[in-house]
Every structure is written in C-alpha cells, then in structure tokens.
PDB file of C-alpha atoms in Angstrom:
ATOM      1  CA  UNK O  19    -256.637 -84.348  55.952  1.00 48.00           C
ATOM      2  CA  UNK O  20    -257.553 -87.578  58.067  1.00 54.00           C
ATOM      3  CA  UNK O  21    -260.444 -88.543  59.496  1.00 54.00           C
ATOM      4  CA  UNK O  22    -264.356 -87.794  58.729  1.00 60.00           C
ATOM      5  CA  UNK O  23    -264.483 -85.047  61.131  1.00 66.00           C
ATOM      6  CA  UNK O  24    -261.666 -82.604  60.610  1.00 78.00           C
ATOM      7  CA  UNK O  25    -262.443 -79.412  58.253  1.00 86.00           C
ATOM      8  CA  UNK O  26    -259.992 -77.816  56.729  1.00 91.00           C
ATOM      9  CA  UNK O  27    -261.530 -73.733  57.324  1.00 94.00           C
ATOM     10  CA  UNK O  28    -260.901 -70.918  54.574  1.00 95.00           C
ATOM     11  CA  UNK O  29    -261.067 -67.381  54.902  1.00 96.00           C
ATOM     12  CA  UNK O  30    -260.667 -66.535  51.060  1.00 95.00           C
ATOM     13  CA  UNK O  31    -260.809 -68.635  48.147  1.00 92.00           C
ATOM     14  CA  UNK O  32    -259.646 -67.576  44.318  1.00 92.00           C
ATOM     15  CA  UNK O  33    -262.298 -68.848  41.943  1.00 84.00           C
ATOM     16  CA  UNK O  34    -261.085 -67.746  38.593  1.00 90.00           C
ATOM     17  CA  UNK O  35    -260.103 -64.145  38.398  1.00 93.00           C
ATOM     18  CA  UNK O  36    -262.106 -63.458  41.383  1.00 91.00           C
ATOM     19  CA  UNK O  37    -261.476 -64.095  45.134  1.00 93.00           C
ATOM     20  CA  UNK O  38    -264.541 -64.742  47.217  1.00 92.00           C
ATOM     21  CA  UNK O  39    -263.981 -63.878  51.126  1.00 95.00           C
ATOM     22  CA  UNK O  40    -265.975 -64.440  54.148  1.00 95.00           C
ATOM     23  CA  UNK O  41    -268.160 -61.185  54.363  1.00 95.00           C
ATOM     24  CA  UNK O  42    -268.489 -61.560  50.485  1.00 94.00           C
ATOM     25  CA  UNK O  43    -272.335 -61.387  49.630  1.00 92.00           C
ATOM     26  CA  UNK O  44    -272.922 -64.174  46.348  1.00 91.00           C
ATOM     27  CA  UNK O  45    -275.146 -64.414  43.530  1.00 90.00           C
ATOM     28  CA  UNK O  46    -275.704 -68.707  43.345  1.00 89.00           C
ATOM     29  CA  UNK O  47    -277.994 -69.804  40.356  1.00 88.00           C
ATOM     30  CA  UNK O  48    -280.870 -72.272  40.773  1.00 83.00           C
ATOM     31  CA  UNK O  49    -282.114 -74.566  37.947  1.00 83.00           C
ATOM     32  CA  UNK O  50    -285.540 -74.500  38.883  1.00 83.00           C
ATOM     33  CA  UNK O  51    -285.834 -70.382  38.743  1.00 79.00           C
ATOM     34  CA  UNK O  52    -283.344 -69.021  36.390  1.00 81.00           C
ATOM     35  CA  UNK O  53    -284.572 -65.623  36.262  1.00 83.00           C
ATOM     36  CA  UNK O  54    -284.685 -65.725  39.854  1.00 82.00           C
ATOM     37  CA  UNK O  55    -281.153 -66.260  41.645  1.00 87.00           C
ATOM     38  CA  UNK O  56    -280.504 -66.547  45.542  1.00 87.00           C
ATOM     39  CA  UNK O  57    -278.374 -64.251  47.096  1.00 89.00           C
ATOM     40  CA  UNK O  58    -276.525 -64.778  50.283  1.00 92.00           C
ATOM     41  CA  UNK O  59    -273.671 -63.462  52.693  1.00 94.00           C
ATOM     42  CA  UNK O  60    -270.686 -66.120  52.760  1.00 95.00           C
ATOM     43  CA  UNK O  61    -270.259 -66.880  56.433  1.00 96.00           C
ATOM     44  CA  UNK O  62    -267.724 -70.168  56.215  1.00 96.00           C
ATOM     45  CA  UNK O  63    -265.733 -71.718  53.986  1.00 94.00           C
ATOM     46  CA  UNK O  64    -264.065 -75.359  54.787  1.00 93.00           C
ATOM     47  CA  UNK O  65    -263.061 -78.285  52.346  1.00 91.00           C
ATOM     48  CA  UNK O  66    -264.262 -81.670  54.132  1.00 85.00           C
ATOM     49  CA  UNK O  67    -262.799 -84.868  54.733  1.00 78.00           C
ATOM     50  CA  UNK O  68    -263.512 -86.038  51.377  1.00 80.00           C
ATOM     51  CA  UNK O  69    -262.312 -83.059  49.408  1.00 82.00           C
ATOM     52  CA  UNK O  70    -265.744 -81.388  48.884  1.00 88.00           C
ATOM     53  CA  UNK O  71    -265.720 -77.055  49.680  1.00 89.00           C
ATOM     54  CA  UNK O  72    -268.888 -76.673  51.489  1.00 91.00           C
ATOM     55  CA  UNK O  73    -270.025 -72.973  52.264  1.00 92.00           C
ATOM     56  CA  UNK O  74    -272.311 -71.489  54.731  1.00 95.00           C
ATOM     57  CA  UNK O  75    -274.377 -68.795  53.664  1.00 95.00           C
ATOM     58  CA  UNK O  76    -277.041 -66.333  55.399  1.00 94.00           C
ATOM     59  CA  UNK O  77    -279.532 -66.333  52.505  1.00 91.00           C
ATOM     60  CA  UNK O  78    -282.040 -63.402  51.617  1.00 88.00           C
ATOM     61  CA  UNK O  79    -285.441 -64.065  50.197  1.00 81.00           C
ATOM     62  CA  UNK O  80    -286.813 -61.974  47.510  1.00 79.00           C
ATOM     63  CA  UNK O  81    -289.749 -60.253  48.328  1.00 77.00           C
ATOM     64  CA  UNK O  82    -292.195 -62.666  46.720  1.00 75.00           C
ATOM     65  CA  UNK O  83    -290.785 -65.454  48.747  1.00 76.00           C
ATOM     66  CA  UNK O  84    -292.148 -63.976  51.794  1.00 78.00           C
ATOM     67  CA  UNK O  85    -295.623 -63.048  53.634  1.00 78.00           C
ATOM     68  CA  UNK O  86    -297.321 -60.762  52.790  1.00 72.00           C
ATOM     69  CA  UNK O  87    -295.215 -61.164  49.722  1.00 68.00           C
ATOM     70  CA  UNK O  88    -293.979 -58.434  47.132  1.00 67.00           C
ATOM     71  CA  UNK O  89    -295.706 -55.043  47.724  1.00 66.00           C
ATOM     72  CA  UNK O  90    -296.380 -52.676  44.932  1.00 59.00           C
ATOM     73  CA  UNK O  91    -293.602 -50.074  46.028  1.00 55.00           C
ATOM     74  CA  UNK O  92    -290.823 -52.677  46.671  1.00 52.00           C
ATOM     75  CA  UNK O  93    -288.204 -52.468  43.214  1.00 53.00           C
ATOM     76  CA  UNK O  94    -286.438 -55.302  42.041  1.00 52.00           C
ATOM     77  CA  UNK O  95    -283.600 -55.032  44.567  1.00 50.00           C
ATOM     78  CA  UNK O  96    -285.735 -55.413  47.440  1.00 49.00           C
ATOM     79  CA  UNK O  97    -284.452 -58.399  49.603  1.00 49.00           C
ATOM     80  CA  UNK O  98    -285.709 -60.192  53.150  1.00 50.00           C
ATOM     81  CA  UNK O  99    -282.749 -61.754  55.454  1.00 56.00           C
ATOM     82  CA  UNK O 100    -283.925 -65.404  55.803  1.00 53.00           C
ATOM     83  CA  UNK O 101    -282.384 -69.367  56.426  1.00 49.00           C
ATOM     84  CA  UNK O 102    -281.725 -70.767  53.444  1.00 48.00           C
ATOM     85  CA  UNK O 103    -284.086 -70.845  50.181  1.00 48.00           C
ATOM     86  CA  UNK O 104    -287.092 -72.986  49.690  1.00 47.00           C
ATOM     87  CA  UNK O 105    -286.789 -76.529  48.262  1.00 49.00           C
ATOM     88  CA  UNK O 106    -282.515 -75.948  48.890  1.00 48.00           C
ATOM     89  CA  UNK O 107    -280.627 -78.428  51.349  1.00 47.00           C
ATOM     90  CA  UNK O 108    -277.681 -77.124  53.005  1.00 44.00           C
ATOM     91  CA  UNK O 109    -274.263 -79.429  53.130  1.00 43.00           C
ATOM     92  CA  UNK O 110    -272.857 -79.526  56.818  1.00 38.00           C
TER      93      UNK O 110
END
C-alpha cells in the first residue's frame, strides 16, 4: 500500500485456528479489569498505511457500567449496547 490514506479493508481474518469475520461478536481483555472483559460486535477490519490492523467495534457495557447501574435481577450475562468502553481510545 502507498500513501497515508489508503486502507486496505478485510472481511475475515484467520487469527490462529480461529477466523474472526465482520458480524463476529469478540471477547478483548483489558489490563486495568481482568475479571471484567469488553465485549463488542466487529464492524470493520482494515490494515493501515503503516501495516497496523485496526478494528471497529460496537461495544456493550456491562450492566454496572451504566445508570442506574446493575439491578438485582440482571445475571452475569446481562449486557447494554454502548460506544466504546470507558478510559479506551479507539484507532481510526
């Protein structure tokens, strides 16, 4: 690829043994809250100009991450659709 802004777009990767697709929902770790990972729907996938894979995801909060916050009959599983996670900057 040439030039800062061309993109090179995916539709599938193969990570491993495991192919990731747009549609795909994701489990992505955070340092800060181990026991507490993000999930989010994979919407793009494109390598930039210098090489980098940058994704864009529609994130969902966990129930304590919202307000009123986590009720007393929501289980673990329980997830809000949101923008992206609190204290996480997006590449674009």
């Amino acid at each position: 690829m040439k030039g800062k802004a061309r993109k090179l777009f995916y539709k599938a990767i193969v990570c491993g043994k495991e192919m990731i697709r747009i549609g795909d929902c994701a489990v992505f770790l955070s340092a800060g809250h181990p026991n507490l990972p993000y999930i989010g729907c994979i919407q793009s996938m494109w390598e930039s100009w210098g090489n980098n894979m940058v994704v864009r995801v529609k994130w969902f909060y966990h129930p304590e991450e919202t307000s009123p916050g986590k009720q007393f009959h929501q289980g673990q599983v329980s997830l809000q659709p949101g923008c992206s996670p609190p204290g996480w900057a997006p590449q674009s």
